[in-house]
PDB file of C-alpha atoms and ligand atoms in Angstrom:
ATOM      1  CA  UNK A   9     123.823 142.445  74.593  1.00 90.00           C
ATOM      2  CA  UNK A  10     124.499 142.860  78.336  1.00 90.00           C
ATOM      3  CA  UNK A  11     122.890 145.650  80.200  1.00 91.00           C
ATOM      4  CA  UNK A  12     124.812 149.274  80.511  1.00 91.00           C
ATOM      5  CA  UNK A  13     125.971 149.904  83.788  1.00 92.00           C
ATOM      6  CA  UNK A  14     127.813 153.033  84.095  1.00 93.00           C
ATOM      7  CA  UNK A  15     130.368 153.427  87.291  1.00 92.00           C
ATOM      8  CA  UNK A  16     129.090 154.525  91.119  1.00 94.00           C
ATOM      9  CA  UNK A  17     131.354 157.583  91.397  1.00 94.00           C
ATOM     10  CA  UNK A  18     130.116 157.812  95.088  1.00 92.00           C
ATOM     11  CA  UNK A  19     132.447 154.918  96.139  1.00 93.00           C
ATOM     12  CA  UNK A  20     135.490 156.400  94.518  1.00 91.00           C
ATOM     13  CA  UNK A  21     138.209 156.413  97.363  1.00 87.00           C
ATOM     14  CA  UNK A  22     139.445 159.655  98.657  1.00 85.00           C
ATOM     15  CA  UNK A  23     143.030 158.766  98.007  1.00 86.00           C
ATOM     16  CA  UNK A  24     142.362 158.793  93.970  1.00 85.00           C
ATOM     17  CA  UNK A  25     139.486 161.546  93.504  1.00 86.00           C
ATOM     18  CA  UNK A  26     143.080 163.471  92.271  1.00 89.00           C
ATOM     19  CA  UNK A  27     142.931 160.879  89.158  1.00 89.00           C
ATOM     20  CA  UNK A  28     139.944 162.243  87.998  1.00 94.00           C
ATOM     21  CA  UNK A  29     140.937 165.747  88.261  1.00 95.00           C
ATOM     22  CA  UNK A  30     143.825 165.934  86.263  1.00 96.00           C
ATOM     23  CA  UNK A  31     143.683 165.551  82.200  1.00 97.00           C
ATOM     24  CA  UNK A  32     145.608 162.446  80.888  1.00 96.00           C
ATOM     25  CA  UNK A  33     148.270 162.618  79.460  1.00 95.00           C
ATOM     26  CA  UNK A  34     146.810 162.286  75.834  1.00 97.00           C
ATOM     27  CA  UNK A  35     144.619 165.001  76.201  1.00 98.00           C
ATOM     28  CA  UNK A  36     147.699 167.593  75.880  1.00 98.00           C
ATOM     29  CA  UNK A  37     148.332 166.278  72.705  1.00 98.00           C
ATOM     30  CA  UNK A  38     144.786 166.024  70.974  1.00 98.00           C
ATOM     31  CA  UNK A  39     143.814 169.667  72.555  1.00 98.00           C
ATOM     32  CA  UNK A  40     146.934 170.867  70.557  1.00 98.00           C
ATOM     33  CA  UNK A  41     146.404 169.081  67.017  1.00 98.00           C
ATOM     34  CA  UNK A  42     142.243 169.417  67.416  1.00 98.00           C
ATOM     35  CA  UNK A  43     143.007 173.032  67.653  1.00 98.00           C
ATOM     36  CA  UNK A  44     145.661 172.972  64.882  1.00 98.00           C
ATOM     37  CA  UNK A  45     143.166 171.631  62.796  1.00 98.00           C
ATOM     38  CA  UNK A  46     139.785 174.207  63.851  1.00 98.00           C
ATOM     39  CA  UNK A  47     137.823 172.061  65.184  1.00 98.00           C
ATOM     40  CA  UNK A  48     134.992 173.395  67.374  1.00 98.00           C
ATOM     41  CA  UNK A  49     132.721 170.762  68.589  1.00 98.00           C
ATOM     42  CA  UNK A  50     134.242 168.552  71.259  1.00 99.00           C
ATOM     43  CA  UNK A  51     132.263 165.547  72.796  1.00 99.00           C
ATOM     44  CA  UNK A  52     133.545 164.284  76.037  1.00 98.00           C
ATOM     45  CA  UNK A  53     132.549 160.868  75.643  1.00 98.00           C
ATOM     46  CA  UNK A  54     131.605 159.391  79.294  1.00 98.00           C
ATOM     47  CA  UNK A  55     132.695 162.526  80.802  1.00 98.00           C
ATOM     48  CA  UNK A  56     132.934 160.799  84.204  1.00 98.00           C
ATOM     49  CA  UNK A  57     134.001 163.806  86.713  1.00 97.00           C
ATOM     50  CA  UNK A  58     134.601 166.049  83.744  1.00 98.00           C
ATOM     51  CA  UNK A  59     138.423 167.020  83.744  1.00 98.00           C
ATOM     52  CA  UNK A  60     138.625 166.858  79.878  1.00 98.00           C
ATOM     53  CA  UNK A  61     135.425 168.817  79.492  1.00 98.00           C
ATOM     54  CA  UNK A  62     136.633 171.765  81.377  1.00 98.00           C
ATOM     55  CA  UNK A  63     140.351 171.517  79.731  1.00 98.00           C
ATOM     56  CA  UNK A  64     138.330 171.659  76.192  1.00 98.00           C
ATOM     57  CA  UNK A  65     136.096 174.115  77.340  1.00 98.00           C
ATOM     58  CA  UNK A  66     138.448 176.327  78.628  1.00 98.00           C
ATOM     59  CA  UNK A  67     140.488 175.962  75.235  1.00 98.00           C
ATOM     60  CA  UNK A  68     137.334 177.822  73.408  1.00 98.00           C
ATOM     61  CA  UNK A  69     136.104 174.354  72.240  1.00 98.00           C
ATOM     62  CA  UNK A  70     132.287 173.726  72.298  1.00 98.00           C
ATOM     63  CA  UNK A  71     131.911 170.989  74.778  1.00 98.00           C
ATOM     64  CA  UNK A  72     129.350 168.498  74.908  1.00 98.00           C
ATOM     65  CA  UNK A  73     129.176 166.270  78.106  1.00 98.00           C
ATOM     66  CA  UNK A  74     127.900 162.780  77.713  1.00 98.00           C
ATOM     67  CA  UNK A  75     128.018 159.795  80.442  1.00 98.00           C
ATOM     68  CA  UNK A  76     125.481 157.524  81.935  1.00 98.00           C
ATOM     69  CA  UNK A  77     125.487 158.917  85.377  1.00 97.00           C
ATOM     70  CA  UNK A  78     123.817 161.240  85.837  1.00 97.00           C
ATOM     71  CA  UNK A  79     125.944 162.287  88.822  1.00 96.00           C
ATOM     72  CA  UNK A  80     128.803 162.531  86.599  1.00 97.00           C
ATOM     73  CA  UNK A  81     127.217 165.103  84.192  1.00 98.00           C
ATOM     74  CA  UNK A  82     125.822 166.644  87.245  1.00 97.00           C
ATOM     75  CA  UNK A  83     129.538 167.267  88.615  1.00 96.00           C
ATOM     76  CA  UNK A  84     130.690 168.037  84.984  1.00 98.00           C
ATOM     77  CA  UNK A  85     128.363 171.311  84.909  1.00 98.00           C
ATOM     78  CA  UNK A  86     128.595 172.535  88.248  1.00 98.00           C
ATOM     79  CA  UNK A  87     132.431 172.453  87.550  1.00 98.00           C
ATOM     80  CA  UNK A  88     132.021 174.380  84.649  1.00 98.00           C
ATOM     81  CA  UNK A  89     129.866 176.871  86.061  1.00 98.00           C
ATOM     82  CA  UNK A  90     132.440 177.576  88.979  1.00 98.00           C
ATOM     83  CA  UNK A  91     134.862 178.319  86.397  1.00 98.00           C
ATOM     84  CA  UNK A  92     132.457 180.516  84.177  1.00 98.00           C
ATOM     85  CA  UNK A  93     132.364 178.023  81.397  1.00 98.00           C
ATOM     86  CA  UNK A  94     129.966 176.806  79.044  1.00 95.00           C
ATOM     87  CA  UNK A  95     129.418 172.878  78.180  1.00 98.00           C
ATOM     88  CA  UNK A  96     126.233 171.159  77.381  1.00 98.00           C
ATOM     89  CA  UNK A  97     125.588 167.972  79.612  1.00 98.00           C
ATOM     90  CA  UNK A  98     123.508 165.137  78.306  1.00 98.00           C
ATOM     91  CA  UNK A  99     122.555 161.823  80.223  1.00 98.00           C
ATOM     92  CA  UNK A 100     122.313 158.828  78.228  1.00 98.00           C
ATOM     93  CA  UNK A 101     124.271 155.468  77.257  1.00 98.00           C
ATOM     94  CA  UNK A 102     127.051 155.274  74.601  1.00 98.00           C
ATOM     95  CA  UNK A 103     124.660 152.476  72.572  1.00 98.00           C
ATOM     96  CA  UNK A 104     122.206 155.442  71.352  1.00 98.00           C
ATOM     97  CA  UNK A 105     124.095 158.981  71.239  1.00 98.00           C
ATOM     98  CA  UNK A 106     121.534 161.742  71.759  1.00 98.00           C
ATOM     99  CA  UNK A 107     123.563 163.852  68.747  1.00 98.00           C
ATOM    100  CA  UNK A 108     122.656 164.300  65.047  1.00 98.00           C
ATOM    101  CA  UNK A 109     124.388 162.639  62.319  1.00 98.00           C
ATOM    102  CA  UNK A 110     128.084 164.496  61.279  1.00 98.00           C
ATOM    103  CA  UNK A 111     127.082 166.821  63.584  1.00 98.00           C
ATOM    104  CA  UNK A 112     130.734 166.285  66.009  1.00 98.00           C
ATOM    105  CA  UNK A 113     134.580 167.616  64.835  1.00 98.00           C
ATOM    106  CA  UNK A 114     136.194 165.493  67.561  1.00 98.00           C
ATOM    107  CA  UNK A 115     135.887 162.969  70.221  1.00 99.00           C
ATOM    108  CA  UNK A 116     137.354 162.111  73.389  1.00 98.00           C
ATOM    109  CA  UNK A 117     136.427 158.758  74.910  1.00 98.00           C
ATOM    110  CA  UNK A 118     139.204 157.712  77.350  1.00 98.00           C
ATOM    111  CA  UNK A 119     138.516 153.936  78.926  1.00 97.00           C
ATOM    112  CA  UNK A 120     134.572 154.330  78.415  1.00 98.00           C
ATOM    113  CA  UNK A 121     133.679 151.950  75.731  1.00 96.00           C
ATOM    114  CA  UNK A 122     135.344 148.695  77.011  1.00 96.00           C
ATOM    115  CA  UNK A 123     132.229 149.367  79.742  1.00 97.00           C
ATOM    116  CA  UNK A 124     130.605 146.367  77.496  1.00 97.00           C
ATOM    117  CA  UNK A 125     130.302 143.683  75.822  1.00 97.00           C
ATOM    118  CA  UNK A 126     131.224 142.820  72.435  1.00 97.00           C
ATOM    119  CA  UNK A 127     128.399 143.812  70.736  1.00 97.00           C
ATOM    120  CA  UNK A 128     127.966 146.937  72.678  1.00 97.00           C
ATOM    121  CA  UNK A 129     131.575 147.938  71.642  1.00 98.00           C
ATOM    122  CA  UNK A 130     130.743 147.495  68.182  1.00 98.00           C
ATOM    123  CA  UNK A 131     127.487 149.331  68.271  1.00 98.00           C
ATOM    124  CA  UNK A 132     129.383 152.183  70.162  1.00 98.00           C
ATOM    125  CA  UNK A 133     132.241 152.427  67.880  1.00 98.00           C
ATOM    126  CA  UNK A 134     129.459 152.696  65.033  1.00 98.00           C
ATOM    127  CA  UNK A 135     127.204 155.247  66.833  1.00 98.00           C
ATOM    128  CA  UNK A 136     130.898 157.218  66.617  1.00 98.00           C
ATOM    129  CA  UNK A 137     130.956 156.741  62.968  1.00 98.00           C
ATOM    130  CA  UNK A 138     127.529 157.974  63.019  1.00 98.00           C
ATOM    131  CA  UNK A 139     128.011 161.422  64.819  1.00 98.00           C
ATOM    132  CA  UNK A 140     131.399 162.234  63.771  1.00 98.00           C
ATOM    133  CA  UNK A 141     131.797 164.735  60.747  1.00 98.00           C
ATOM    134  CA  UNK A 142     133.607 163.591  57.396  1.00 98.00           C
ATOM    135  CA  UNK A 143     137.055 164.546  58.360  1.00 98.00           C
ATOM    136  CA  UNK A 144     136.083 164.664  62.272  1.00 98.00           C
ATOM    137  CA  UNK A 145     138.530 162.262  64.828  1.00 98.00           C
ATOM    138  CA  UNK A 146     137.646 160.516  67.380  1.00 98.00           C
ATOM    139  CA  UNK A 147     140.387 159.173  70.285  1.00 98.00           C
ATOM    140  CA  UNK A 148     139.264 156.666  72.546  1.00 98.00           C
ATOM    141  CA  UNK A 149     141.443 153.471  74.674  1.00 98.00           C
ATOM    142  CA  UNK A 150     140.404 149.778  75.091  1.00 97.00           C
ATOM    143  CA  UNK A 151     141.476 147.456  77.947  1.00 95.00           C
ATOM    144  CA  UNK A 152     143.766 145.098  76.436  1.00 96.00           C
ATOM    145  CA  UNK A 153     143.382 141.159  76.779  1.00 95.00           C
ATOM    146  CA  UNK A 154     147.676 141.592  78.298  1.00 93.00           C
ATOM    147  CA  UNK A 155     145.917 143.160  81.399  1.00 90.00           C
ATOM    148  CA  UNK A 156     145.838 140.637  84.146  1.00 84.00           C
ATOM    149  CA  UNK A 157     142.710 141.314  84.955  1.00 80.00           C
ATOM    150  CA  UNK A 158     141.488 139.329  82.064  1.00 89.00           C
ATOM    151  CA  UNK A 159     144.898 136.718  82.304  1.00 85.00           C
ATOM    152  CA  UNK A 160     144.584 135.892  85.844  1.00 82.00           C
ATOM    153  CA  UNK A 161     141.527 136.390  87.523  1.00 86.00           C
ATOM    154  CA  UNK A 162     138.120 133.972  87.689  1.00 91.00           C
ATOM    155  CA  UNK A 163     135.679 136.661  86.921  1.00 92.00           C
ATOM    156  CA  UNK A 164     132.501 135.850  85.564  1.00 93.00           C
ATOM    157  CA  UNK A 165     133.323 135.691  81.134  1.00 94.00           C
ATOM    158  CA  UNK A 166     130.312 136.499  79.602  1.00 94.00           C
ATOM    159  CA  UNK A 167     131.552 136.567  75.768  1.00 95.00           C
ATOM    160  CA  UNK A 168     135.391 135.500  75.029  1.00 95.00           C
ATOM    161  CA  UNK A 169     136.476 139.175  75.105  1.00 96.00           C
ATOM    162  CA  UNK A 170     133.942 140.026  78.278  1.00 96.00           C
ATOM    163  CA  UNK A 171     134.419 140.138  82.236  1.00 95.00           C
ATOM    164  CA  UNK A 172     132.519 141.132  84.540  1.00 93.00           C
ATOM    165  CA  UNK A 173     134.458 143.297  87.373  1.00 92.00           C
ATOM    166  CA  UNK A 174     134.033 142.072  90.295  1.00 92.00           C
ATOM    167  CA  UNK A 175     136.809 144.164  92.227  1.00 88.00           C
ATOM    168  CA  UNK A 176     135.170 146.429  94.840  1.00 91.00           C
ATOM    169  CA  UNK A 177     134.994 150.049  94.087  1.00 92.00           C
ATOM    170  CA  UNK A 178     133.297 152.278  91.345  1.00 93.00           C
ATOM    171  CA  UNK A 179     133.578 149.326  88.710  1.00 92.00           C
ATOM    172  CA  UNK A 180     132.162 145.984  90.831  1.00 94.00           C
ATOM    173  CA  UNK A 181     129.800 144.506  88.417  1.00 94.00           C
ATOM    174  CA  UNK A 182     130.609 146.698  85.185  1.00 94.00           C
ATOM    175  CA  UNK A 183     131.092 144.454  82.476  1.00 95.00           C
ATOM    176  CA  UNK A 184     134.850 145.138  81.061  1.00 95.00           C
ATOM    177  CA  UNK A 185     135.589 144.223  77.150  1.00 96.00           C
ATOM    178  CA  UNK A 186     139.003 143.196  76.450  1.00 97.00           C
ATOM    179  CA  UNK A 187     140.859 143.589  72.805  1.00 97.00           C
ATOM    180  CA  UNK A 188     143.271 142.049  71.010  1.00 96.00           C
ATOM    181  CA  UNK A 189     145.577 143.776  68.367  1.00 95.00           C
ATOM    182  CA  UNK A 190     143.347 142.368  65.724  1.00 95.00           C
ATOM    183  CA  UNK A 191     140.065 143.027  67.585  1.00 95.00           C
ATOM    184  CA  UNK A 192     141.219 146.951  67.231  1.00 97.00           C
ATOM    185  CA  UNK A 193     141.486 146.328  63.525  1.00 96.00           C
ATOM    186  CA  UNK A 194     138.127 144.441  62.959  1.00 97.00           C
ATOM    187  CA  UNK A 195     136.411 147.078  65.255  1.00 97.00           C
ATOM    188  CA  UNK A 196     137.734 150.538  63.509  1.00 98.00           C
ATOM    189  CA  UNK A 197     137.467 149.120  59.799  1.00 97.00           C
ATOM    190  CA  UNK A 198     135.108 151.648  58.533  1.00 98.00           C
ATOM    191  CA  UNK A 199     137.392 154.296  59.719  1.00 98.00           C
ATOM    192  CA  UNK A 200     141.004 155.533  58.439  1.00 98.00           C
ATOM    193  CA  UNK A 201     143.236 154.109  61.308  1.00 97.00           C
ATOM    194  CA  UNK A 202     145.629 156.959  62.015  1.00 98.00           C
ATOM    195  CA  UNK A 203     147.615 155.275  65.040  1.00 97.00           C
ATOM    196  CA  UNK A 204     147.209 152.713  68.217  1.00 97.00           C
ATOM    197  CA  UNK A 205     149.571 152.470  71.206  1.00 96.00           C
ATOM    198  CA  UNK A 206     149.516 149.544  73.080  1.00 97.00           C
ATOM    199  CA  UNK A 207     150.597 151.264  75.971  1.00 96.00           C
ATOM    200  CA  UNK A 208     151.377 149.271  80.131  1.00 93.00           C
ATOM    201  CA  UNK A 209     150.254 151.270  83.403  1.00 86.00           C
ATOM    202  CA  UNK A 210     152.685 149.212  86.080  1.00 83.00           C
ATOM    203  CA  UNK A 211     151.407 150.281  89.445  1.00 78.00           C
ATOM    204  CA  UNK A 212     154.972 149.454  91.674  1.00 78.00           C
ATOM    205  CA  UNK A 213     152.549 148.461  95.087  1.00 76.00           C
ATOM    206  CA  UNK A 214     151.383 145.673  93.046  1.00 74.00           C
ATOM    207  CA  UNK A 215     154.834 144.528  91.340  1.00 74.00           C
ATOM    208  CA  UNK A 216     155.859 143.572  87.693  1.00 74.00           C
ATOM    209  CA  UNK A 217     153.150 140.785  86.100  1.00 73.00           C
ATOM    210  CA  UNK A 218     150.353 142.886  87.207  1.00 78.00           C
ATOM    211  CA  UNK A 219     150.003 145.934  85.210  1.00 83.00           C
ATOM    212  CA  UNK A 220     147.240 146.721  83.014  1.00 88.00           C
ATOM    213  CA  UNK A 221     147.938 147.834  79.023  1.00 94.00           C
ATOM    214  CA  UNK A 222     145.441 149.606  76.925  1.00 96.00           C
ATOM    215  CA  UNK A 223     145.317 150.158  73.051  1.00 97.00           C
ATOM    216  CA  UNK A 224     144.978 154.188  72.774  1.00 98.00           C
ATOM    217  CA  UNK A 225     143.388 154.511  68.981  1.00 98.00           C
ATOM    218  CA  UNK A 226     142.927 157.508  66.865  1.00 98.00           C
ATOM    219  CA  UNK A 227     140.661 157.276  63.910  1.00 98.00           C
ATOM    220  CA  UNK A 228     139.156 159.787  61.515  1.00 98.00           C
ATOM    221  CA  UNK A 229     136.184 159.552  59.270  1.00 98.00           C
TER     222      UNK A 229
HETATM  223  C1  SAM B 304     136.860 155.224  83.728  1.00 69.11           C
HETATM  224  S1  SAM B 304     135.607 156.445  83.738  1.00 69.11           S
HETATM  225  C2  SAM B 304     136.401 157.620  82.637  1.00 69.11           C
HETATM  226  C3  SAM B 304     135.862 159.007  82.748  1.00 69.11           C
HETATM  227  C4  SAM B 304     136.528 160.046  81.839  1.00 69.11           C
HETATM  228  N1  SAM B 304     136.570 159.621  80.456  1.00 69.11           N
HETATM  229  C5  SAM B 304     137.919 160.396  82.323  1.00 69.11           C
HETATM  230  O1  SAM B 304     138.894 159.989  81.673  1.00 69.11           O
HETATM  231  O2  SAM B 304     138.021 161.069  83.332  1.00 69.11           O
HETATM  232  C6  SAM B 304     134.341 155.755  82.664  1.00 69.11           C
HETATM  233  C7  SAM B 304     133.071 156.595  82.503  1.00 69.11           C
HETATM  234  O3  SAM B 304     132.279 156.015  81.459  1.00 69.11           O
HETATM  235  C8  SAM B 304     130.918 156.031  81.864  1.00 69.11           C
HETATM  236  N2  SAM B 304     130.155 154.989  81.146  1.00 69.11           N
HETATM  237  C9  SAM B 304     130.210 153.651  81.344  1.00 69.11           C
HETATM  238  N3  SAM B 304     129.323 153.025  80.544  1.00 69.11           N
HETATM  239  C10 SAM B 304     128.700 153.995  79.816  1.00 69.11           C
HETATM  240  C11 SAM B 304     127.671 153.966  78.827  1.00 69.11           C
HETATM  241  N4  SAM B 304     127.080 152.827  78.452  1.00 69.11           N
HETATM  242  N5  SAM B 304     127.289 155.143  78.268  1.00 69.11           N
HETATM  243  C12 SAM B 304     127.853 156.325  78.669  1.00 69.11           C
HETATM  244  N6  SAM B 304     128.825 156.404  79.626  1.00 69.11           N
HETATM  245  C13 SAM B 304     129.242 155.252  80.189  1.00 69.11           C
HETATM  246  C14 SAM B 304     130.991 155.789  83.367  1.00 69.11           C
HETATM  247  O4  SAM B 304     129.802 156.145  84.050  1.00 69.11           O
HETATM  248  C15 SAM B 304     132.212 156.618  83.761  1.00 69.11           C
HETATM  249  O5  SAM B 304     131.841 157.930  84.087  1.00 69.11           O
END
């Protein structure tokens, strides 16, 4: 399995530190049906910056904040405490989750475990299983092998779903797994499969053949 490498947040350009800010869009919607359906403990899976940690947290959720930088769990409590809010902030890699067994309600793990190879993504996916609660949900995204940074460019494969980035910025030499509709299938089998979007970000100053697509998966246990 290829070493972890989490992302240098320090070389994140001013123009997108906004990005990071902001919930995604999917968060609205799984802050709304986690809620519908009381659950209390929330991990932020790679919290990065911590924007869905303090949304959660400031929902009433107990938030735990997980990522491999320390700097990001660093920024993820000091933004917390500005806002008078409670989360708990762990340091460690997605491979081996510092949490007890069924000890989570819900998950939130937004394009953090295609940081990997194969075998990383499938010992991720099961340290999910492991954590989750019967009944708990976990929502997480996947690069998708449509993106063309797997179609088009020459960087280094290291499995056949595997790059390594090598585009300068906060992900240069991050390894990058890449799924396939079936891939989703194969990974999330021990879970029910409640839904997967296959979903295209087009970013116009690049132009149409260049977008990026992710699979955005929901599963329960
Ligand atoms: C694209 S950022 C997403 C951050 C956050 N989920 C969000 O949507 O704002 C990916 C995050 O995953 C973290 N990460 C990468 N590999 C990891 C690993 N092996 N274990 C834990 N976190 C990891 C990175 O350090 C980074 O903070």
């Amino acid at each position: 399995m290829v070493e972890s490498k989490g992302w240098n947040w320090k070389v994140v350009p001013e123009n997108e530190k906004n990005v990071w800010i902001e919930p995604a869009i999917e968060s609205y919607y799984f802050l709304d049906r986690w809620r519908k359906k009381d659950y209390k403990v929330f991990l932020d899976l790679g919290c990065g910056m911590g924007r869905h940690s303090i949304q959660f947290a400031q929902a009433g959720f107990d938030v735990n904040s997980f990522d491999i930088e320390e700097e990001a769990v660093k920024a993820t409590c000091e933004w917390a405490k500005r806002e008078g809010l409670s989360v708990v902030g762990k340091v460690g890699d997605m491979l081996s989750l510092p949490y007890s067994d069924s000890s989570i309600d819900c998950i939130f793990c937004r394009n953090v475990i295609n940081h990997t190879d194969t075998q990383g993504v499938i010992r991720s996916i099961a340290e999910i299983h492991r954590v989750l609660k019967k009944g708990g949900e976990c929502y997480f995204s996947l690069a998708s092998k449509a993106t063309y940074g797997f179609k088009n460019t020459d960087w280094p494969l290291i499995d056949p779903n595997t790059k390594i980035c090598m585009r300068e910025g906060p992900e240069y030499g991050v390894p990058h797994y890449f799924a396939d509709y079936e891939g989703v299938f194969e990974l999330t089998k021990e879970f029910k499969l409640e839904s997967i979007y296959h979903v295209e970000n087009f970013y116009e100053e690049f132009g149409h053949g260049h977008s990026s697509f992710h699979y955005h998966v929901l599963i329960s246990k």
